[in-house]
Amino acid sequence: MSRCLLSSSNQRLIAAARPASQRCVHVAAGKGFGILKSPIKSKNYWNGREPLKMLPVTPMRPVPPEIKRPPYADSGKLPSVDRRPQVHTPEGLVKMRAACKLAAEVLNYAGTLVRPGVTTEEIDRAVHDMTVARGAYPSPLNYGKFPKSVCTSVNEVMCHGIPDGRPLQEGDIINIDVTVYLNGYHGDTSRTFYVGKPSANAQRLVEATEEALQAAIKLCGPGVPVSAIGAACADVAAKHKLTVVRDFIGHGVGTVFHAAPEVLHHRNTQPDKMQVNQTFTIEPIFVEGSNKVKMWKDDWTATTIDGGLAAQCEHTILITPNGHEILTVA
């Protein structure tokens, strides 16, 4: 689940100091909320596709009381970002591996459900049930009041889509972002799936995003600047004539959901260097057109302003003495 480089009107999204040019396009609460104050001229990418819209959301699903909860689970209060990197002891790594493996298994299962006619509400229910059946807490649930157990981002939604009753349609793409909290550790992963047969543009976008993730992972190792990740992603985006979304970033993850470092997916001068036994996510988002962000009034759903498709993929990475390990595999 990406961090966001802006604060919303009710502080549900994580704030970080950034130049205005790097912040999401966001409108204060009130009349016109969720609509651009000054529309940005851009190519129209809808191509006959109906724009998504907000639908009613069902209540949060219960979690059995015996399951260990993260600190925000009951209050819904958005925790501050831990500015320390997540560097683990050998005992902590055992738990971290288990959480990441479970996240990967849940994501794989969720992916088998993707087909025309299935709703994202149904996917959320399946993710929730599998997570709690395995003794874990679905990390997104009540994180800053997020109402569901998984993020489902369809078509023009960049990230943090809230599951609802809209049936998936032939030709859609959907990112499913799974995070589980198991024995005090978060495992975080996501992937973009095709609903039926994808268009050529959708397939190009998804494959390029996956290529960027793999290119960034290959660079990881002790002492490597975190900024190398952004350069790798930017190179892949340029090669495919796509655009990197700058406002949502990867992050340290482990005993807390969001920690240092800030993992930017565009060229940057981030000073941090990777450390042995450190874990963090890499989760680039590529779009067809403009990377300007339009926030819905739910304060979570982030969409493109021009109808361009968005694709994201994510792994949790461990830095090892000799390089790296992808933890979110099953």
Tab-separated table of C-alpha atoms in Angstrom:
chain	number	residue	atom	x	y	z
A	1	MET	CA	0.000	0.000	0.000
A	2	SER	CA	1.732	3.138	-1.271
A	3	ARG	CA	2.564	6.153	0.793
A	4	CYS	CA	1.315	9.436	-0.638
A	5	LEU	CA	3.261	12.684	-0.719
A	6	LEU	CA	0.345	14.900	0.324
A	7	SER	CA	-1.969	15.388	3.260
A	8	SER	CA	-5.701	15.281	2.674
A	9	SER	CA	-8.260	17.517	4.328
A	10	ASN	CA	-8.801	14.997	7.101
A	11	GLN	CA	-5.197	13.715	7.209
A	12	ARG	CA	-6.024	10.253	5.960
A	13	LEU	CA	-3.083	10.395	3.584
A	14	ILE	CA	0.455	10.730	4.818
A	15	ALA	CA	2.048	14.158	4.617
A	16	ALA	CA	5.596	14.824	3.513
A	17	ALA	CA	7.321	18.035	2.526
A	18	ARG	CA	7.553	18.256	-1.250
A	19	PRO	CA	7.513	21.071	-3.811
A	20	ALA	CA	4.041	21.895	-5.072
A	21	SER	CA	4.979	20.547	-8.485
A	22	GLN	CA	5.281	17.073	-6.965
A	23	ARG	CA	2.015	17.049	-5.048
A	24	CYS	CA	-1.298	15.494	-5.961
A	25	VAL	CA	-4.013	17.714	-7.413
A	26	HIS	CA	-6.410	17.813	-4.475
A	27	VAL	CA	-9.418	19.948	-3.644
A	28	ALA	CA	-10.442	21.086	-0.180
A	29	ALA	CA	-13.635	19.685	1.301
A	30	GLY	CA	-16.854	21.364	0.313
A	31	LYS	CA	-18.651	22.093	-2.924
A	32	GLY	CA	-16.797	20.619	-5.862
A	33	PHE	CA	-14.697	18.343	-3.666
A	34	GLY	CA	-12.791	15.819	-5.740
A	35	ILE	CA	-12.920	17.961	-8.899
A	36	LEU	CA	-9.956	19.914	-10.239
A	37	LYS	CA	-10.083	23.610	-9.434
A	38	SER	CA	-8.248	24.422	-12.661
A	39	PRO	CA	-8.691	21.663	-15.235
A	40	ILE	CA	-5.385	20.628	-16.756
A	41	LYS	CA	-5.449	20.288	-20.533
A	42	SER	CA	-4.506	16.777	-21.528
A	43	LYS	CA	-5.213	14.144	-24.113
A	44	ASN	CA	-8.407	12.181	-23.503
A	45	TYR	CA	-7.708	8.492	-22.951
A	46	TRP	CA	-11.230	7.259	-22.236
A	47	ASN	CA	-11.682	5.820	-25.759
A	48	GLY	CA	-15.345	5.088	-25.100
A	49	ARG	CA	-14.684	3.570	-21.672
A	50	GLU	CA	-17.095	4.760	-18.985
A	51	PRO	CA	-15.356	6.657	-16.162
A	52	LEU	CA	-15.487	5.012	-12.770
A	53	LYS	CA	-17.608	6.610	-10.074
A	54	MET	CA	-18.053	6.296	-6.341
A	55	LEU	CA	-20.487	3.612	-5.238
A	56	PRO	CA	-21.820	2.698	-1.790
A	57	VAL	CA	-19.362	0.828	0.410
A	58	THR	CA	-20.431	-1.901	2.810
A	59	PRO	CA	-19.371	-1.842	6.486
A	60	MET	CA	-15.974	-3.038	7.660
A	61	ARG	CA	-15.704	-6.767	8.154
A	62	PRO	CA	-14.994	-8.028	11.685
A	63	VAL	CA	-11.699	-9.613	12.681
A	64	PRO	CA	-11.695	-12.327	15.368
A	65	PRO	CA	-10.535	-10.889	18.710
A	66	GLU	CA	-7.768	-13.451	19.143
A	67	ILE	CA	-5.890	-12.151	16.079
A	68	LYS	CA	-3.044	-9.745	16.853
A	69	ARG	CA	-3.879	-6.244	15.663
A	70	PRO	CA	-1.682	-3.329	14.594
A	71	PRO	CA	-1.930	-0.246	16.837
A	72	TYR	CA	-4.330	1.615	14.517
A	73	ALA	CA	-6.798	-1.257	14.087
A	74	ASP	CA	-9.337	-0.147	16.682
A	75	SER	CA	-8.921	3.638	16.616
A	76	GLY	CA	-8.518	4.108	12.873
A	77	LYS	CA	-5.967	6.802	13.663
A	78	LEU	CA	-3.359	7.224	10.967
A	79	PRO	CA	0.039	6.567	12.571
A	80	SER	CA	2.965	8.843	11.904
A	81	VAL	CA	5.636	7.556	9.552
A	82	ASP	CA	8.522	5.914	11.406
A	83	ARG	CA	11.628	7.770	10.244
A	84	ARG	CA	13.867	4.820	11.118
A	85	PRO	CA	14.612	2.111	8.549
A	86	GLN	CA	13.223	-1.351	9.212
A	87	VAL	CA	16.367	-3.382	9.940
A	88	HIS	CA	15.633	-6.788	11.425
A	89	THR	CA	17.181	-9.242	13.848
A	90	PRO	CA	17.434	-12.892	12.768
A	91	GLU	CA	14.330	-13.635	14.829
A	92	GLY	CA	12.503	-10.715	13.253
A	93	LEU	CA	13.415	-11.893	9.773
A	94	VAL	CA	11.729	-15.228	10.413
A	95	LYS	CA	8.478	-13.404	11.183
A	96	MET	CA	8.940	-10.976	8.315
A	97	ARG	CA	9.394	-13.825	5.861
A	98	ALA	CA	6.235	-15.491	7.122
A	99	ALA	CA	4.170	-12.307	6.761
A	100	CYS	CA	5.449	-11.668	3.244
A	101	LYS	CA	4.884	-15.253	2.152
A	102	LEU	CA	1.298	-15.089	3.381
A	103	ALA	CA	0.730	-11.783	1.568
A	104	ALA	CA	1.953	-13.391	-1.654
A	105	GLU	CA	-0.319	-16.397	-1.177
A	106	VAL	CA	-3.333	-14.174	-0.548
A	107	LEU	CA	-2.538	-12.083	-3.625
A	108	ASN	CA	-2.172	-15.183	-5.785
A	109	TYR	CA	-5.559	-16.407	-4.583
A	110	ALA	CA	-7.181	-13.019	-5.180
A	111	GLY	CA	-5.834	-13.045	-8.714
A	112	THR	CA	-7.644	-16.304	-9.476
A	113	LEU	CA	-10.940	-14.534	-8.776
A	114	VAL	CA	-10.434	-11.829	-11.406
A	115	ARG	CA	-12.875	-12.259	-14.288
A	116	PRO	CA	-15.773	-10.360	-15.855
A	117	GLY	CA	-18.794	-10.094	-13.563
A	118	VAL	CA	-16.910	-10.409	-10.277
A	119	THR	CA	-17.108	-7.358	-8.007
A	120	THR	CA	-14.213	-5.907	-6.072
A	121	GLU	CA	-16.419	-6.314	-2.990
A	122	GLU	CA	-16.293	-10.065	-3.579
A	123	ILE	CA	-12.515	-9.943	-3.924
A	124	ASP	CA	-12.297	-8.005	-0.660
A	125	ARG	CA	-14.408	-10.604	1.108
A	126	ALA	CA	-12.191	-13.417	-0.156
A	127	VAL	CA	-8.996	-11.612	0.841
A	128	HIS	CA	-10.388	-10.827	4.273
A	129	ASP	CA	-11.567	-14.364	4.921
A	130	MET	CA	-8.299	-15.984	3.823
A	131	THR	CA	-6.200	-13.525	5.823
A	132	VAL	CA	-8.033	-14.028	9.099
A	133	ALA	CA	-8.280	-17.786	8.527
A	134	ARG	CA	-4.475	-17.805	8.496
A	135	GLY	CA	-4.316	-15.926	11.789
A	136	ALA	CA	-3.391	-12.527	10.329
A	137	TYR	CA	-4.942	-9.068	10.277
A	138	PRO	CA	-5.601	-7.385	6.885
A	139	SER	CA	-3.365	-4.321	7.285
A	140	PRO	CA	-5.425	-1.820	5.217
A	141	LEU	CA	-8.522	-2.353	7.377
A	142	ASN	CA	-9.205	0.833	9.376
A	143	TYR	CA	-5.778	2.256	8.521
A	144	GLY	CA	-6.689	5.941	8.559
A	145	LYS	CA	-10.328	4.762	8.415
A	146	PHE	CA	-9.774	2.827	5.181
A	147	PRO	CA	-12.963	0.726	5.150
A	148	LYS	CA	-11.803	-2.469	3.464
A	149	SER	CA	-9.234	-5.247	3.771
A	150	VAL	CA	-7.577	-4.794	0.374
A	151	CYS	CA	-7.067	-2.026	-2.184
A	152	THR	CA	-8.566	-2.701	-5.621
A	153	SER	CA	-7.633	-0.135	-8.264
A	154	VAL	CA	-9.423	-0.506	-11.605
A	155	ASN	CA	-8.465	1.122	-14.934
A	156	GLU	CA	-7.785	4.830	-14.305
A	157	VAL	CA	-7.384	4.372	-10.537
A	158	MET	CA	-3.710	4.764	-9.669
A	159	CYS	CA	-3.941	3.267	-6.192
A	160	HIS	CA	-5.979	2.933	-2.985
A	161	GLY	CA	-9.221	2.030	-4.719
A	162	ILE	CA	-11.946	0.997	-2.267
A	163	PRO	CA	-13.746	-2.273	-3.108
A	164	ASP	CA	-17.401	-1.839	-4.047
A	165	GLY	CA	-20.224	-3.429	-6.000
A	166	ARG	CA	-19.108	-2.582	-9.546
A	167	PRO	CA	-18.719	-5.779	-11.597
A	168	LEU	CA	-15.428	-6.087	-13.425
A	169	GLN	CA	-15.792	-5.813	-17.197
A	170	GLU	CA	-14.035	-7.472	-20.117
A	171	GLY	CA	-10.907	-5.476	-20.920
A	172	ASP	CA	-10.524	-3.872	-17.476
A	173	ILE	CA	-7.258	-3.989	-15.599
A	174	ILE	CA	-7.170	-4.169	-11.812
A	175	ASN	CA	-4.402	-3.759	-9.283
A	176	ILE	CA	-4.909	-5.786	-6.127
A	177	ASP	CA	-2.791	-4.527	-3.223
A	178	VAL	CA	-2.529	-6.976	-0.319
A	179	THR	CA	-0.897	-6.313	3.040
A	180	VAL	CA	-1.164	-8.666	5.997
A	181	TYR	CA	-0.086	-8.238	9.624
A	182	LEU	CA	1.130	-11.540	11.022
A	183	ASN	CA	2.790	-11.935	14.430
A	184	GLY	CA	3.623	-8.240	14.561
A	185	TYR	CA	4.999	-7.860	11.008
A	186	HIS	CA	3.507	-6.473	7.785
A	187	GLY	CA	4.011	-8.130	4.392
A	188	ASP	CA	3.056	-5.927	1.424
A	189	THR	CA	2.644	-6.799	-2.265
A	190	SER	CA	0.515	-5.976	-5.303
A	191	ARG	CA	0.024	-6.877	-8.949
A	192	THR	CA	-2.085	-5.662	-11.860
A	193	PHE	CA	-4.307	-8.316	-13.444
A	194	TYR	CA	-6.161	-8.423	-16.752
A	195	VAL	CA	-9.920	-8.919	-16.775
A	196	GLY	CA	-10.399	-11.121	-19.800
A	197	LYS	CA	-8.365	-10.137	-22.844
A	198	PRO	CA	-6.504	-6.830	-22.455
A	199	SER	CA	-6.146	-4.150	-25.082
A	200	ALA	CA	-2.717	-3.726	-26.637
A	201	ASN	CA	-2.234	-0.473	-24.720
A	202	ALA	CA	-3.208	-2.066	-21.416
A	203	GLN	CA	-0.848	-4.971	-21.956
A	204	ARG	CA	2.015	-2.647	-22.885
A	205	LEU	CA	1.401	-0.581	-19.748
A	206	VAL	CA	1.243	-3.529	-17.367
A	207	GLU	CA	4.270	-5.263	-18.853
A	208	ALA	CA	6.323	-2.066	-18.714
A	209	THR	CA	5.427	-1.532	-15.054
A	210	GLU	CA	6.497	-5.072	-14.231
A	211	GLU	CA	9.707	-4.531	-16.197
A	212	ALA	CA	10.436	-1.419	-14.128
A	213	LEU	CA	9.902	-3.279	-10.866
A	214	GLN	CA	12.287	-6.047	-11.896
A	215	ALA	CA	14.888	-3.563	-13.165
A	216	ALA	CA	14.793	-1.724	-9.844
A	217	ILE	CA	15.008	-4.908	-7.789
A	218	LYS	CA	18.098	-6.082	-9.694
A	219	LEU	CA	20.014	-3.024	-8.493
A	220	CYS	CA	19.337	-3.585	-4.795
A	221	GLY	CA	22.161	-4.459	-2.417
A	222	PRO	CA	24.116	-3.173	0.587
A	223	GLY	CA	25.314	0.391	0.177
A	224	VAL	CA	23.324	1.032	-2.997
A	225	PRO	CA	21.646	4.463	-3.014
A	226	VAL	CA	17.867	4.208	-2.713
A	227	SER	CA	17.713	6.786	-5.503
A	228	ALA	CA	18.942	4.119	-7.948
A	229	ILE	CA	15.434	2.645	-7.826
A	230	GLY	CA	13.908	5.827	-9.208
A	231	ALA	CA	16.455	6.064	-11.994
A	232	ALA	CA	15.781	2.474	-13.068
A	233	CYS	CA	12.022	3.015	-13.151
A	234	ALA	CA	12.384	6.296	-15.039
A	235	ASP	CA	14.537	4.638	-17.693
A	236	VAL	CA	11.932	1.946	-18.321
A	237	ALA	CA	9.099	4.475	-18.474
A	238	ALA	CA	10.996	6.568	-21.009
A	239	LYS	CA	11.763	3.529	-23.142
A	240	HIS	CA	8.061	2.698	-23.401
A	241	LYS	CA	6.901	6.338	-23.664
A	242	LEU	CA	4.910	6.081	-20.433
A	243	THR	CA	4.743	8.342	-17.390
A	244	VAL	CA	5.795	7.631	-13.802
A	245	VAL	CA	3.400	8.716	-11.053
A	246	ARG	CA	5.479	10.786	-8.628
A	247	ASP	CA	3.039	11.262	-5.766
A	248	PHE	CA	2.890	7.690	-4.468
A	249	ILE	CA	6.003	5.987	-3.216
A	250	GLY	CA	7.455	2.822	-1.775
A	251	HIS	CA	8.447	2.689	1.868
A	252	GLY	CA	10.116	0.796	4.649
A	253	VAL	CA	7.892	-1.959	6.012
A	254	GLY	CA	8.121	-4.448	8.850
A	255	THR	CA	6.904	-3.980	12.402
A	256	VAL	CA	5.232	-0.805	11.125
A	257	PHE	CA	3.258	-0.348	7.915
A	258	HIS	CA	5.125	2.736	6.631
A	259	ALA	CA	8.688	3.652	7.577
A	260	ALA	CA	11.855	5.118	6.102
A	261	PRO	CA	13.146	5.233	3.445
A	262	GLU	CA	11.021	7.093	0.932
A	263	VAL	CA	11.334	4.958	-2.200
A	264	LEU	CA	10.713	7.321	-5.110
A	265	HIS	CA	10.096	5.868	-8.552
A	266	HIS	CA	11.397	8.841	-10.558
A	267	ARG	CA	14.845	10.391	-10.779
A	268	ASN	CA	15.782	11.912	-7.437
A	269	THR	CA	18.632	12.631	-5.045
A	270	GLN	CA	17.309	10.689	-2.066
A	271	PRO	CA	20.409	10.316	0.177
A	272	ASP	CA	19.648	7.033	1.976
A	273	LYS	CA	21.608	3.876	1.234
A	274	MET	CA	20.404	0.306	1.559
A	275	GLN	CA	21.416	-1.660	4.664
A	276	VAL	CA	21.810	-5.368	5.333
A	277	ASN	CA	18.631	-6.888	6.850
A	278	GLN	CA	16.564	-3.864	5.825
A	279	THR	CA	13.133	-4.326	4.234
A	280	PHE	CA	11.192	-1.925	2.035
A	281	THR	CA	8.736	-1.940	-0.837
A	282	ILE	CA	9.259	-1.012	-4.462
A	283	GLU	CA	5.916	-0.228	-6.130
A	284	PRO	CA	6.041	1.865	-9.310
A	285	ILE	CA	2.876	3.204	-10.917
A	286	PHE	CA	2.946	3.938	-14.647
A	287	VAL	CA	0.209	5.747	-16.587
A	288	GLU	CA	-0.577	6.260	-20.264
A	289	GLY	CA	-0.875	10.033	-20.128
A	290	SER	CA	-0.676	12.711	-17.438
A	291	ASN	CA	0.619	11.758	-13.994
A	292	LYS	CA	-1.448	14.480	-12.334
A	293	VAL	CA	-3.684	13.012	-9.644
A	294	LYS	CA	-7.370	13.558	-8.993
A	295	MET	CA	-8.561	12.530	-5.531
A	296	TRP	CA	-12.083	11.303	-4.956
A	297	LYS	CA	-14.060	12.627	-2.027
A	298	ASP	CA	-13.446	9.392	-0.109
A	299	ASP	CA	-9.922	10.804	0.418
A	300	TRP	CA	-8.365	7.534	-0.714
A	301	THR	CA	-9.101	6.792	-4.370
A	302	ALA	CA	-6.506	8.425	-6.634
A	303	THR	CA	-7.232	8.546	-10.370
A	304	THR	CA	-5.705	9.944	-13.524
A	305	ILE	CA	-7.213	13.232	-14.676
A	306	ASP	CA	-7.434	12.252	-18.329
A	307	GLY	CA	-8.815	8.713	-18.185
A	308	GLY	CA	-5.414	7.178	-18.823
A	309	LEU	CA	-4.994	3.634	-17.569
A	310	ALA	CA	-2.740	3.137	-14.540
A	311	ALA	CA	-0.788	0.025	-13.573
A	312	GLN	CA	1.164	-0.789	-10.423
A	313	CYS	CA	3.136	-3.752	-9.136
A	314	GLU	CA	4.923	-4.209	-5.830
A	315	HIS	CA	7.246	-6.462	-3.873
A	316	THR	CA	8.736	-6.301	-0.401
A	317	ILE	CA	12.520	-6.553	-0.692
A	318	LEU	CA	15.112	-7.711	1.856
A	319	ILE	CA	18.691	-6.463	1.550
A	320	THR	CA	21.094	-9.362	2.122
A	321	PRO	CA	24.898	-9.361	2.588
A	322	ASN	CA	25.326	-10.368	-1.055
A	323	GLY	CA	22.459	-8.490	-2.673
A	324	HIS	CA	18.723	-8.832	-2.153
A	325	GLU	CA	15.816	-11.223	-1.773
A	326	ILE	CA	12.222	-10.820	-2.887
A	327	LEU	CA	10.172	-11.779	0.176
A	328	THR	CA	6.683	-11.553	-1.310
A	329	VAL	CA	6.793	-14.766	-3.315
A	330	ALA	CA	4.859	-17.964	-2.687
